[in-house]
Short mmCIF file of C-alpha atoms and ligand atoms in Angstrom, two decimals:
data_model
loop_
_atom_site.label_atom_id
_atom_site.label_comp_id
_atom_site.label_asym_id
_atom_site.label_seq_id
_atom_site.Cartn_x
_atom_site.Cartn_y
_atom_site.Cartn_z
CA MET A 1 -6.98 2.74 2.79
CA THR A 2 -4.55 5.83 2.92
CA ALA A 3 -2.09 6.52 5.76
CA ALA A 4 -2.60 9.54 7.92
CA VAL A 5 -0.06 11.53 9.82
CA LEU A 6 -0.95 11.03 13.35
CA ALA A 7 -1.48 13.92 15.73
CA ASP A 8 -0.83 14.22 19.48
CA LEU A 9 -3.85 14.76 21.89
CA VAL A 10 -2.57 17.40 24.33
CA GLY A 11 -4.80 19.49 26.69
CA GLY A 12 -8.01 18.06 25.07
CA ALA A 13 -7.08 19.25 21.39
CA PHE A 14 -5.32 17.36 18.63
CA ARG A 15 -2.05 19.14 17.44
CA PRO A 16 0.54 17.97 15.02
CA ALA A 17 3.65 16.64 16.42
CA ASP A 18 6.44 19.27 16.11
CA GLY A 19 8.40 18.86 12.94
CA GLY A 20 10.69 16.00 12.31
CA SER A 21 10.23 12.98 10.24
CA THR A 22 7.71 10.14 10.41
CA LEU A 23 7.89 6.27 10.63
CA PRO A 24 5.44 4.12 8.93
CA SER A 25 3.25 1.85 11.00
CA LEU A 26 2.73 -1.14 8.62
CA ASN A 27 0.20 -3.79 8.32
CA PRO A 28 2.19 -6.96 9.40
CA SER A 29 0.02 -9.24 7.23
CA ASP A 30 0.93 -6.96 4.14
CA ALA A 31 3.67 -4.63 4.42
CA SER A 32 2.65 -2.65 1.33
CA ASP A 33 -0.23 -1.42 3.49
CA VAL A 34 1.01 1.79 5.40
CA VAL A 35 -1.45 2.03 8.29
CA ALA A 36 -0.31 5.42 9.62
CA LEU A 37 2.70 7.85 9.51
CA VAL A 38 3.90 8.11 13.10
CA PRO A 39 5.82 11.35 14.10
CA GLU A 40 9.23 10.60 15.40
CA GLY A 41 8.36 13.23 17.95
CA SER A 42 10.59 15.45 20.26
CA ALA A 43 11.06 16.73 23.78
CA ASP A 44 8.58 19.69 22.95
CA GLY A 45 5.85 17.39 22.37
CA ALA A 46 6.55 15.47 25.62
CA ASN A 47 6.98 18.69 27.57
CA ALA A 48 3.71 20.04 26.32
CA ALA A 49 1.70 16.80 27.26
CA ALA A 50 3.34 16.54 30.67
CA GLU A 51 2.48 20.30 31.21
CA ALA A 52 -1.17 19.71 30.14
CA ALA A 53 -1.53 16.78 32.53
CA SER A 54 -0.11 18.88 35.28
CA ALA A 55 -2.39 21.83 34.49
CA ALA A 56 -5.48 19.45 34.49
CA LEU A 57 -4.54 17.75 37.89
CA GLY A 58 -6.11 20.33 40.36
CA ASN A 59 -9.55 20.04 38.94
CA TRP A 60 -9.51 16.29 38.35
CA ARG A 61 -8.28 15.24 41.70
CA GLY A 62 -10.67 17.63 43.20
CA MET A 63 -13.72 15.92 41.59
CA SER A 64 -15.68 13.41 43.66
CA GLY A 65 -15.04 9.69 43.17
CA PRO A 66 -18.58 9.19 41.87
CA ALA A 67 -18.03 12.08 39.35
CA ARG A 68 -14.88 10.68 37.99
CA ALA A 69 -16.70 7.19 37.91
CA ASP A 70 -19.30 8.86 35.55
CA VAL A 71 -16.51 9.88 33.16
CA LEU A 72 -15.03 6.46 32.96
CA TYR A 73 -18.56 4.82 32.40
CA THR A 74 -19.15 7.22 29.61
CA TRP A 75 -15.76 6.52 27.91
CA ALA A 76 -16.48 2.74 28.25
CA GLY A 77 -19.77 3.29 26.50
CA VAL A 78 -18.01 5.22 23.52
CA ILE A 79 -15.45 2.42 23.27
CA ALA A 80 -18.38 -0.26 23.12
CA GLN A 81 -20.08 1.71 20.42
CA ARG A 82 -17.01 1.84 18.26
CA ALA A 83 -15.96 -1.76 18.99
CA ASP A 84 -16.02 -2.98 15.47
CA GLU A 85 -13.86 0.00 14.15
CA LEU A 86 -11.43 -0.48 16.91
CA ALA A 87 -11.14 -4.17 16.51
CA ARG A 88 -10.62 -3.85 12.74
CA ALA A 89 -8.03 -1.28 13.20
CA MET A 90 -6.13 -3.52 15.75
CA THR A 91 -6.13 -6.37 13.53
CA ARG A 92 -4.66 -4.18 10.76
CA GLU A 93 -2.09 -2.42 12.61
CA VAL A 94 -0.65 -5.25 15.00
CA GLY A 95 -1.64 -8.44 13.05
CA LYS A 96 -4.06 -9.84 15.69
CA PRO A 97 -6.47 -12.31 14.65
CA ILE A 98 -9.94 -10.54 14.40
CA ALA A 99 -11.68 -12.55 17.12
CA GLU A 100 -8.75 -11.90 19.61
CA SER A 101 -9.08 -8.12 18.59
CA ARG A 102 -12.79 -8.13 19.37
CA GLY A 103 -12.00 -9.92 22.73
CA GLU A 104 -9.44 -7.21 23.45
CA VAL A 105 -11.91 -4.48 22.88
CA ALA A 106 -14.50 -6.12 25.08
CA ARG A 107 -11.78 -6.36 27.72
CA ALA A 108 -11.17 -2.77 27.40
CA VAL A 109 -14.66 -1.85 28.19
CA VAL A 110 -14.65 -4.15 31.27
CA ILE A 111 -11.41 -2.39 32.42
CA LEU A 112 -13.02 1.04 32.37
CA ARG A 113 -16.31 -0.17 33.98
CA TYR A 114 -14.35 -1.98 36.83
CA TYR A 115 -12.32 0.94 37.63
CA ALA A 116 -15.37 3.35 37.48
CA GLY A 117 -16.60 1.21 40.20
CA GLU A 118 -13.34 1.48 42.07
CA ALA A 119 -13.49 5.25 41.94
CA VAL A 120 -16.61 5.12 44.41
CA ARG A 121 -15.01 2.70 47.02
CA ALA A 122 -13.41 3.40 50.24
CA ASN A 123 -9.89 5.12 49.73
CA GLY A 124 -8.44 4.69 53.32
CA GLU A 125 -9.00 2.97 56.70
CA VAL A 126 -9.41 4.10 60.08
CA ILE A 127 -6.65 3.00 62.48
CA PRO A 128 -7.03 3.22 66.42
CA ALA A 129 -4.85 6.01 67.70
CA GLN A 130 -2.81 5.71 70.92
CA ALA A 131 -4.10 8.99 72.25
CA ALA A 132 -7.77 8.73 73.62
CA GLY A 133 -10.40 10.50 71.72
CA SER A 134 -8.20 10.85 68.68
CA LEU A 135 -9.22 10.02 65.09
CA GLN A 136 -6.69 8.52 63.14
CA PHE A 137 -7.19 7.26 59.41
CA THR A 138 -5.22 6.77 56.11
CA LEU A 139 -6.15 8.69 52.84
CA ARG A 140 -5.06 7.27 49.48
CA GLU A 141 -4.10 10.26 47.32
CA PRO A 142 -3.24 10.41 43.83
CA LEU A 143 0.45 10.50 42.74
CA GLY A 144 -0.17 13.49 40.24
CA ALA A 145 0.45 13.46 36.50
CA VAL A 146 1.61 10.00 35.47
CA ALA A 147 3.65 8.81 32.23
CA LEU A 148 2.44 5.54 30.65
CA ILE A 149 4.71 3.91 28.19
CA THR A 150 3.19 0.90 26.49
CA PRO A 151 4.12 -1.89 23.99
CA TRP A 152 2.31 -2.69 20.60
CA ASN A 153 0.92 -6.13 21.39
CA PHE A 154 -2.20 -5.14 23.43
CA PRO A 155 -2.70 -1.72 22.07
CA LEU A 156 -5.85 -0.92 23.78
CA ALA A 157 -5.97 -3.12 26.89
CA ILE A 158 -2.57 -2.23 28.16
CA PRO A 159 -2.90 1.50 27.85
CA LEU A 160 -6.28 1.24 29.60
CA TRP A 161 -5.32 -1.01 32.38
CA LYS A 162 -2.86 1.62 33.28
CA ALA A 163 -4.95 4.76 32.29
CA ALA A 164 -8.22 3.63 33.88
CA PRO A 165 -6.99 3.15 37.44
CA ALA A 166 -4.83 6.22 37.27
CA LEU A 167 -7.76 8.32 36.37
CA ALA A 168 -10.10 6.73 38.80
CA PHE A 169 -7.80 7.61 41.73
CA GLY A 170 -7.31 11.04 40.59
CA ASN A 171 -4.18 11.20 38.57
CA THR A 172 -3.92 12.70 35.17
CA VAL A 173 -2.13 10.87 32.26
CA VAL A 174 0.23 11.18 29.38
CA LEU A 175 0.28 8.01 27.28
CA LYS A 176 3.30 7.36 24.91
CA PRO A 177 2.04 4.36 23.06
CA SER A 178 4.33 2.20 20.78
CA GLU A 179 5.36 3.34 17.31
CA MET A 180 4.01 0.19 15.98
CA ALA A 181 0.38 0.61 17.49
CA ALA A 182 0.14 4.39 17.10
CA GLN A 183 -3.02 4.29 14.93
CA VAL A 184 -4.96 2.39 17.59
CA ALA A 185 -3.81 4.79 20.27
CA SER A 186 -4.99 7.53 18.11
CA LEU A 187 -8.44 6.05 18.01
CA LEU A 188 -8.27 5.71 21.71
CA ALA A 189 -7.57 9.32 21.91
CA GLU A 190 -10.58 10.13 19.76
CA THR A 191 -12.85 8.03 22.07
CA ALA A 192 -11.57 10.03 25.09
CA VAL A 193 -12.56 13.18 23.42
CA ALA A 194 -15.92 11.77 22.38
CA ALA A 195 -16.42 10.70 26.00
CA LYS A 196 -15.76 14.44 27.06
CA LEU A 197 -12.83 13.63 29.46
CA PRO A 198 -11.94 17.05 30.70
CA PRO A 199 -9.14 18.48 28.66
CA GLY A 200 -5.57 17.52 29.76
CA VAL A 201 -6.73 14.68 31.92
CA PHE A 202 -5.76 12.00 29.21
CA ASN A 203 -3.11 13.04 26.65
CA VAL A 204 -1.51 11.04 23.97
CA VAL A 205 1.84 11.94 22.59
CA HIS A 206 3.50 9.92 19.66
CA GLY A 207 7.12 9.36 18.96
CA THR A 208 9.96 6.97 19.44
CA GLY A 209 11.29 6.00 22.97
CA PRO A 210 14.38 8.05 22.84
CA ASN A 211 12.90 11.23 21.18
CA VAL A 212 9.55 11.27 23.46
CA GLY A 213 9.63 8.58 26.07
CA THR A 214 12.85 9.64 27.69
CA PRO A 215 11.93 13.39 27.90
CA LEU A 216 8.64 12.49 29.18
CA LEU A 217 10.02 10.32 32.01
CA ARG A 218 12.46 13.28 32.80
CA HIS A 219 9.82 15.89 33.03
CA PRO A 220 9.51 17.30 36.69
CA ALA A 221 5.74 17.17 36.62
CA VAL A 222 5.68 13.36 36.05
CA ARG A 223 5.29 11.81 39.43
CA GLY A 224 4.59 8.20 38.54
CA ILE A 225 5.74 5.81 35.67
CA SER A 226 4.11 2.63 34.42
CA PHE A 227 6.01 1.06 31.53
CA THR A 228 5.17 -2.34 29.88
CA GLY A 229 7.66 -3.66 27.16
CA SER A 230 11.00 -5.44 26.73
CA SER A 231 13.37 -6.11 29.60
CA ALA A 232 16.21 -3.95 28.00
CA VAL A 233 13.93 -0.80 27.82
CA GLY A 234 12.41 -1.51 31.29
CA ALA A 235 15.87 -1.57 32.92
CA GLN A 236 16.69 1.94 31.50
CA VAL A 237 13.10 3.34 32.56
CA ALA A 238 13.82 1.92 36.14
CA ALA A 239 17.12 3.38 36.41
CA LEU A 240 15.74 6.84 35.26
CA ALA A 241 12.89 6.72 37.67
CA ALA A 242 14.96 5.47 40.62
CA GLY A 243 17.20 8.56 39.88
CA ARG A 244 14.31 11.00 40.05
CA ASN A 245 12.80 9.28 43.17
CA VAL A 246 9.48 8.81 41.29
CA ARG A 247 7.17 5.77 41.89
CA PHE A 248 7.72 3.28 38.88
CA GLN A 249 6.54 -0.07 37.71
CA THR A 250 8.18 -1.90 34.83
CA GLU A 251 6.29 -4.96 33.40
CA MET A 252 8.57 -6.98 31.08
CA GLY A 253 9.03 -10.25 29.16
CA GLY A 254 8.54 -13.75 29.97
CA LYS A 255 9.73 -17.38 29.13
CA ASN A 256 6.52 -18.77 30.21
CA VAL A 257 6.19 -22.61 31.01
CA LEU A 258 3.63 -25.19 30.90
CA ILE A 259 4.31 -28.47 32.72
CA VAL A 260 2.63 -31.73 31.93
CA ALA A 261 2.80 -34.05 34.75
CA ARG A 262 2.65 -37.87 34.16
CA ASP A 263 -0.91 -38.07 35.18
CA ALA A 264 -2.03 -35.04 33.16
CA ASP A 265 -5.21 -34.80 30.75
CA LEU A 266 -3.00 -34.96 27.68
CA ASP A 267 -5.54 -33.62 25.33
CA ALA A 268 -6.34 -30.58 27.41
CA ALA A 269 -2.68 -29.96 28.01
CA ALA A 270 -1.78 -30.26 24.19
CA THR A 271 -4.72 -27.95 23.35
CA LEU A 272 -3.76 -25.18 25.64
CA ALA A 273 -0.01 -25.48 24.94
CA ALA A 274 -0.49 -25.25 21.27
CA ALA A 275 -2.93 -22.22 21.53
CA GLY A 276 -0.64 -20.58 24.18
CA ALA A 277 2.46 -20.88 22.11
CA MET A 278 1.09 -20.21 18.57
CA ARG A 279 -2.06 -17.97 18.60
CA TYR A 280 -1.17 -14.22 17.79
CA ALA A 281 2.00 -15.78 16.71
CA GLY A 282 3.29 -16.25 20.29
CA GLN A 283 3.35 -12.53 20.94
CA LYS A 284 1.64 -12.37 24.14
CA CYS A 285 3.75 -11.49 27.17
CA THR A 286 2.14 -14.68 28.73
CA ALA A 287 2.53 -16.92 25.62
CA THR A 288 3.52 -20.39 26.26
CA SER A 289 7.12 -20.51 25.17
CA ARG A 290 8.41 -23.77 26.95
CA VAL A 291 6.80 -27.07 27.85
CA VAL A 292 8.29 -29.32 30.33
CA VAL A 293 6.73 -32.84 30.00
CA ALA A 294 7.14 -35.89 32.16
CA ARG A 295 9.18 -38.62 30.55
CA GLU A 296 6.61 -41.30 30.91
CA VAL A 297 4.13 -39.26 28.74
CA ALA A 298 6.25 -37.38 26.56
CA ASP A 299 5.85 -39.41 23.22
CA GLU A 300 2.01 -39.51 23.67
CA PHE A 301 1.91 -35.74 24.50
CA LEU A 302 4.08 -34.87 21.39
CA VAL A 303 1.71 -36.66 18.98
CA ARG A 304 -1.22 -34.68 20.36
CA LEU A 305 0.70 -31.38 20.39
CA ARG A 306 1.47 -31.81 16.88
CA ALA A 307 -2.13 -32.43 15.84
CA GLU A 308 -3.22 -29.29 17.89
CA VAL A 309 -0.54 -27.21 16.28
CA ASP A 310 -1.63 -28.31 12.79
CA ARG A 311 -5.00 -27.31 13.72
CA LEU A 312 -4.07 -23.69 14.01
CA PRO A 313 -3.76 -22.16 10.67
CA LEU A 314 -1.21 -19.45 9.81
CA GLY A 315 -2.37 -16.61 7.32
CA PRO A 316 -2.83 -13.11 6.97
CA VAL A 317 -5.44 -11.86 9.65
CA ASP A 318 -7.96 -10.54 7.27
CA ASP A 319 -8.62 -14.24 6.64
CA PRO A 320 -11.00 -15.09 9.52
CA ALA A 321 -9.74 -18.60 9.61
CA ALA A 322 -6.24 -17.47 10.61
CA ALA A 323 -5.20 -18.26 14.09
CA VAL A 324 -1.56 -17.52 14.07
CA GLY A 325 -0.97 -14.47 11.86
CA PRO A 326 2.30 -12.76 11.16
CA VAL A 327 4.88 -11.31 13.80
CA ILE A 328 4.92 -7.51 14.18
CA SER A 329 7.83 -6.53 11.93
CA ALA A 330 10.57 -7.69 9.73
CA ARG A 331 12.95 -7.00 12.36
CA SER A 332 11.20 -9.29 14.81
CA ARG A 333 10.88 -12.02 11.96
CA ASP A 334 14.72 -11.77 11.11
CA ALA A 335 15.77 -11.82 14.87
CA ILE A 336 13.58 -15.01 15.53
CA THR A 337 14.98 -16.63 12.43
CA GLN A 338 18.62 -15.65 13.54
CA ALA A 339 18.15 -16.93 17.03
CA LEU A 340 17.04 -20.29 15.62
CA ARG A 341 19.96 -20.51 13.33
CA ASP A 342 22.32 -19.68 16.16
CA GLY A 343 20.67 -22.11 18.63
CA LYS A 344 21.43 -25.90 18.94
CA ALA A 345 18.06 -27.09 19.51
CA GLU A 346 16.57 -29.98 17.47
CA ARG A 347 13.52 -29.24 15.23
CA LEU A 348 10.61 -31.52 16.29
CA PHE A 349 7.98 -30.31 13.80
CA GLY A 350 6.74 -27.31 12.06
CA GLY A 351 8.93 -24.23 10.94
CA VAL A 352 8.37 -24.45 7.24
CA LEU A 353 6.41 -21.71 5.56
CA PRO A 354 3.83 -23.08 3.08
CA ASP A 355 4.60 -22.10 -0.54
CA ASP A 356 2.07 -19.32 -0.79
CA ALA A 357 2.82 -15.78 -2.29
CA ARG A 358 0.88 -14.24 0.54
CA PHE A 359 3.52 -15.03 2.98
CA ALA A 360 6.03 -13.03 1.07
CA ARG A 361 3.89 -9.83 1.47
CA GLY A 362 4.06 -9.98 5.31
CA PHE A 363 6.15 -10.86 8.25
CA TYR A 364 5.64 -14.53 8.66
CA VAL A 365 7.31 -17.20 10.94
CA ALA A 366 5.95 -20.64 10.73
CA PRO A 367 4.91 -22.34 13.82
CA LEU A 368 7.87 -24.43 15.12
CA VAL A 369 8.31 -26.85 18.03
CA ILE A 370 11.84 -27.73 18.99
CA ARG A 371 13.38 -30.11 21.62
CA LEU A 372 15.38 -28.39 24.39
CA THR A 373 17.90 -30.19 26.53
CA ASP A 374 20.29 -27.56 27.90
CA PRO A 375 18.38 -25.23 30.07
CA GLU A 376 21.16 -22.57 29.86
CA GLU A 377 21.22 -22.23 26.13
CA PRO A 378 19.83 -19.05 24.63
CA LEU A 379 16.73 -20.65 23.05
CA ALA A 380 15.65 -21.75 26.58
CA GLN A 381 16.51 -18.54 28.22
CA ARG A 382 15.68 -15.64 25.84
CA GLU A 383 12.26 -14.36 25.08
CA LEU A 384 11.63 -14.90 21.32
CA PHE A 385 8.18 -13.32 20.85
CA GLY A 386 7.22 -15.62 18.15
CA PRO A 387 5.44 -18.85 17.44
CA VAL A 388 8.20 -21.23 18.76
CA LEU A 389 7.81 -23.66 21.59
CA GLY A 390 10.52 -25.41 23.17
CA VAL A 391 10.09 -28.84 24.76
CA PHE A 392 12.13 -30.20 27.68
CA VAL A 393 11.62 -33.67 29.10
CA ALA A 394 11.81 -34.23 32.80
CA ASP A 395 12.53 -37.22 35.01
CA ASP A 396 10.16 -36.21 37.87
CA LEU A 397 8.45 -33.32 39.50
CA ASP A 398 11.53 -31.72 41.14
CA HIS A 399 13.34 -31.89 37.97
CA ALA A 400 10.29 -30.41 36.12
CA ILE A 401 10.04 -27.51 38.52
CA ALA A 402 13.92 -26.85 38.54
CA LEU A 403 13.89 -26.71 34.61
CA ALA A 404 10.79 -24.28 34.83
CA ASN A 405 12.40 -21.99 37.19
CA GLN A 406 15.74 -21.97 35.35
CA THR A 407 15.18 -18.64 33.47
CA PRO A 408 15.67 -15.01 34.30
CA TYR A 409 11.92 -14.60 34.07
CA GLY A 410 8.85 -15.27 36.26
CA LEU A 411 5.68 -14.07 34.58
CA SER A 412 3.37 -16.85 34.11
CA ALA A 413 3.20 -20.76 34.52
CA SER A 414 0.80 -23.60 34.40
CA LEU A 415 0.80 -27.26 35.33
CA PHE A 416 -1.39 -30.09 34.10
CA THR A 417 -2.15 -32.73 36.78
CA ARG A 418 -5.07 -34.61 38.44
CA ASP A 419 -3.16 -35.01 41.71
CA ILE A 420 -3.59 -32.43 44.52
CA LYS A 421 -0.22 -33.02 46.04
CA THR A 422 1.59 -32.36 42.72
CA ALA A 423 -0.53 -29.22 42.25
CA LEU A 424 0.27 -27.95 45.83
CA THR A 425 3.95 -28.54 45.49
CA TYR A 426 4.15 -26.69 42.25
CA VAL A 427 2.10 -23.73 43.57
CA ARG A 428 4.47 -23.23 46.32
CA ARG A 429 7.74 -23.72 44.37
CA ILE A 430 7.19 -22.17 40.98
CA GLU A 431 8.72 -18.77 40.47
CA ALA A 432 5.91 -16.90 38.50
CA GLY A 433 3.60 -14.14 39.27
CA LEU A 434 0.62 -15.81 37.53
CA VAL A 435 0.28 -19.46 38.33
CA ARG A 436 -2.32 -21.89 36.85
CA VAL A 437 -3.31 -25.53 37.28
CA ASN A 438 -5.06 -27.27 34.40
CA GLY A 439 -5.12 -23.77 32.63
CA ASP A 440 -3.42 -21.89 29.87
CA THR A 441 -0.44 -19.53 30.59
CA THR A 442 -2.02 -16.62 28.87
CA GLY A 443 -4.27 -14.03 30.16
CA VAL A 444 -5.76 -13.07 33.55
CA ASP A 445 -9.07 -11.73 34.78
CA PRO A 446 -8.81 -7.96 34.73
CA HIS A 447 -10.12 -7.69 38.20
CA ALA A 448 -6.95 -9.79 39.53
CA PRO A 449 -3.47 -8.67 40.00
CA PHE A 450 -1.09 -9.08 37.02
CA GLY A 451 2.62 -9.06 36.89
CA GLY A 452 5.64 -11.29 37.35
CA MET A 453 8.57 -12.33 39.52
CA LYS A 454 12.23 -11.97 38.81
CA GLY A 455 13.32 -10.34 35.70
CA SER A 456 9.63 -9.98 34.36
CA SER A 457 8.61 -7.20 36.58
CA SER A 458 10.11 -4.46 39.09
CA GLY A 459 7.77 -6.30 41.73
CA SER A 460 4.53 -4.29 41.86
CA ARG A 461 1.31 -5.66 40.10
CA GLU A 462 -1.12 -4.13 37.80
CA GLN A 463 -4.90 -4.52 37.63
CA GLY A 464 -7.45 -5.42 40.26
CA PRO A 465 -6.97 -4.08 43.69
CA ALA A 466 -3.19 -3.97 43.11
CA ALA A 467 -3.58 -0.91 40.78
CA ARG A 468 -4.71 1.26 43.78
CA GLU A 469 -1.45 0.50 45.52
CA PHE A 470 0.52 1.80 42.62
CA TYR A 471 -1.54 4.95 41.58
CA THR A 472 -2.10 6.29 45.18
CA GLU A 473 0.15 7.22 48.07
CA THR A 474 -0.81 6.99 51.70
CA LYS A 475 -1.22 9.98 54.01
CA THR A 476 -1.67 9.11 57.77
CA VAL A 477 -3.90 11.61 59.37
CA GLN A 478 -4.48 12.21 63.13
CA ILE A 479 -7.18 14.56 64.38
CA ASN A 480 -7.13 15.18 68.05
CA PRO A 481 -10.08 16.81 70.07
P1 LIG B 501 9.69 -2.14 23.69
O1 LIG B 501 10.46 -2.14 24.89
O2 LIG B 501 10.42 -2.20 22.32
O3 LIG B 501 8.82 -0.69 23.80
C1 LIG B 501 8.00 -0.53 24.68
C2 LIG B 501 7.69 1.03 24.72
O4 LIG B 501 8.94 1.55 25.17
C3 LIG B 501 7.39 1.58 23.36
O5 LIG B 501 6.36 2.46 23.51
C4 LIG B 501 8.61 2.25 22.93
O6 LIG B 501 8.54 3.39 22.22
C5 LIG B 501 9.19 2.72 24.49
N1 LIG B 501 10.62 3.00 24.50
C6 LIG B 501 11.66 2.55 23.80
N2 LIG B 501 12.87 2.84 24.21
C7 LIG B 501 12.47 3.77 25.27
C8 LIG B 501 13.27 4.72 26.03
N3 LIG B 501 14.57 4.66 25.87
N4 LIG B 501 12.59 5.52 27.02
C9 LIG B 501 11.40 5.46 27.10
N5 LIG B 501 10.57 4.68 26.40
C10 LIG B 501 11.04 3.75 25.36
O7 LIG B 501 8.67 -3.34 23.70
P2 LIG B 501 7.64 -3.78 22.57
O8 LIG B 501 8.50 -4.47 21.44
O9 LIG B 501 6.72 -2.75 22.13
O10 LIG B 501 6.89 -4.89 23.36
C11 LIG B 501 7.03 -6.20 23.51
C12 LIG B 501 7.57 -6.69 25.01
O11 LIG B 501 6.79 -6.24 25.80
C13 LIG B 501 7.91 -8.04 25.15
O12 LIG B 501 8.95 -8.21 25.89
C14 LIG B 501 6.68 -8.41 25.96
O13 LIG B 501 6.87 -9.61 26.70
C15 LIG B 501 6.51 -7.21 26.77
N6 LIG B 501 5.31 -7.22 27.30
C16 LIG B 501 5.14 -7.40 28.61
C17 LIG B 501 3.84 -7.43 29.35
C18 LIG B 501 3.64 -7.61 30.90
O14 LIG B 501 2.54 -7.30 31.28
N7 LIG B 501 4.56 -8.26 31.54
C19 LIG B 501 2.74 -7.28 28.57
C20 LIG B 501 2.92 -6.99 27.20
C21 LIG B 501 4.02 -6.96 26.52
#
């Protein structure tokens, strides 16, 4: 397969990004495979896309909810028809095992259908007025043109769980996808054109964060900003948005924990801890990166965990058996390796790449389980975004919850127990936006609110009914006789 130079989608037409050089988007399983050439982009491209979104706003927000719903249903249908192509492209570009890519495409379809349904629901409420005979109500109105800045790890689901509600509630969109998932974003743009979204309603502009993302966020037509990515970039995005007094949400990293209580189903806990930590090479924002296990069952649990990790094959993702796959880039692989070298943790098992020439062609990190003792050390605090799981041993539930909460993050958490009191204590005290009992730390139903506490999020939530809160603002109306 040959690499294409990607074009922006602006005002319903594909146009080459302005001048400048390109970056290769590489297949992480085999870096000799250049998936696409991504323009580094410029402020001109960002400005053109923001202006196209602004020009399209009047007609789009003026359409009825049911009419917007029809457009989103059609878009869902086009994606469903091209599911196989989209899943293969995702697997090639971001190194996601094919079964998970297929799952993500199916989820993209569900997201569009869900928000198509939301576009026809009530968009305000009637509130009794003090003045007799007066009718008082709220209207939820779109923010305007919104900028969506997305990471590479869920290259279809994240752009759509932002774009679908934005569009359903009458906003227009400029998507700035990750440079490392730009080919999938281009295919998404093609599906929007095929679904006949009105020109300018959904725009895609390629390029780096500094070249394109920053000018986009500064454009006066942009009235809302939804960002998902690393905490460092999220902090810059939040500062810029606050300075412009523009509504924003920043969804960022995690150091997600799975607690194993002394009465846990150890088999289930080990299976889901291994899968949560290692599948997709630990590159889900909700991946399990820490386990806190009760001292009484720690040895037994580790035996089971080891067996479960061994059951997840590492390999290039064109091998259908591969469960782990590569990490996204050489930079990511080297950063993980360096963090492990600098850290103090004891290796429990794994961490040795098999002697196989295939692993020299891509960006591989062998699944590794380490023992953590100091909750303040960097390996216990920092998100590594790789197939590395740290295990703490806790003396009791209080200690386990304290260890679990001792990070700057608060995205997702799980506890395995058979005791209702233990479960309730944990649910109340754990500092995480997504809290499970006897489940994995990864994923959430697309119709339920999604987001983190503490350093994982700016506080708002995505998906489900929470998206209406973000993508609309309230107008309070009183009509007197
Ligand atoms: P990243 O922060 O490097 O990049 C995210 C996006 O921001 C990219 O499109 C990038 O081009 C853009 N960007 C970079 N600098 C910018 C700037 N100065 N101005 C504007 N935009 C800029 O993140 P990544 O490596 O693509 O993604 C991995 C991270 O995303 C992990 O930390 C992961 O936890 C997080 N993540 C969080 C969630 C969540 O919902 N909480 C979901 C998925 C991923």
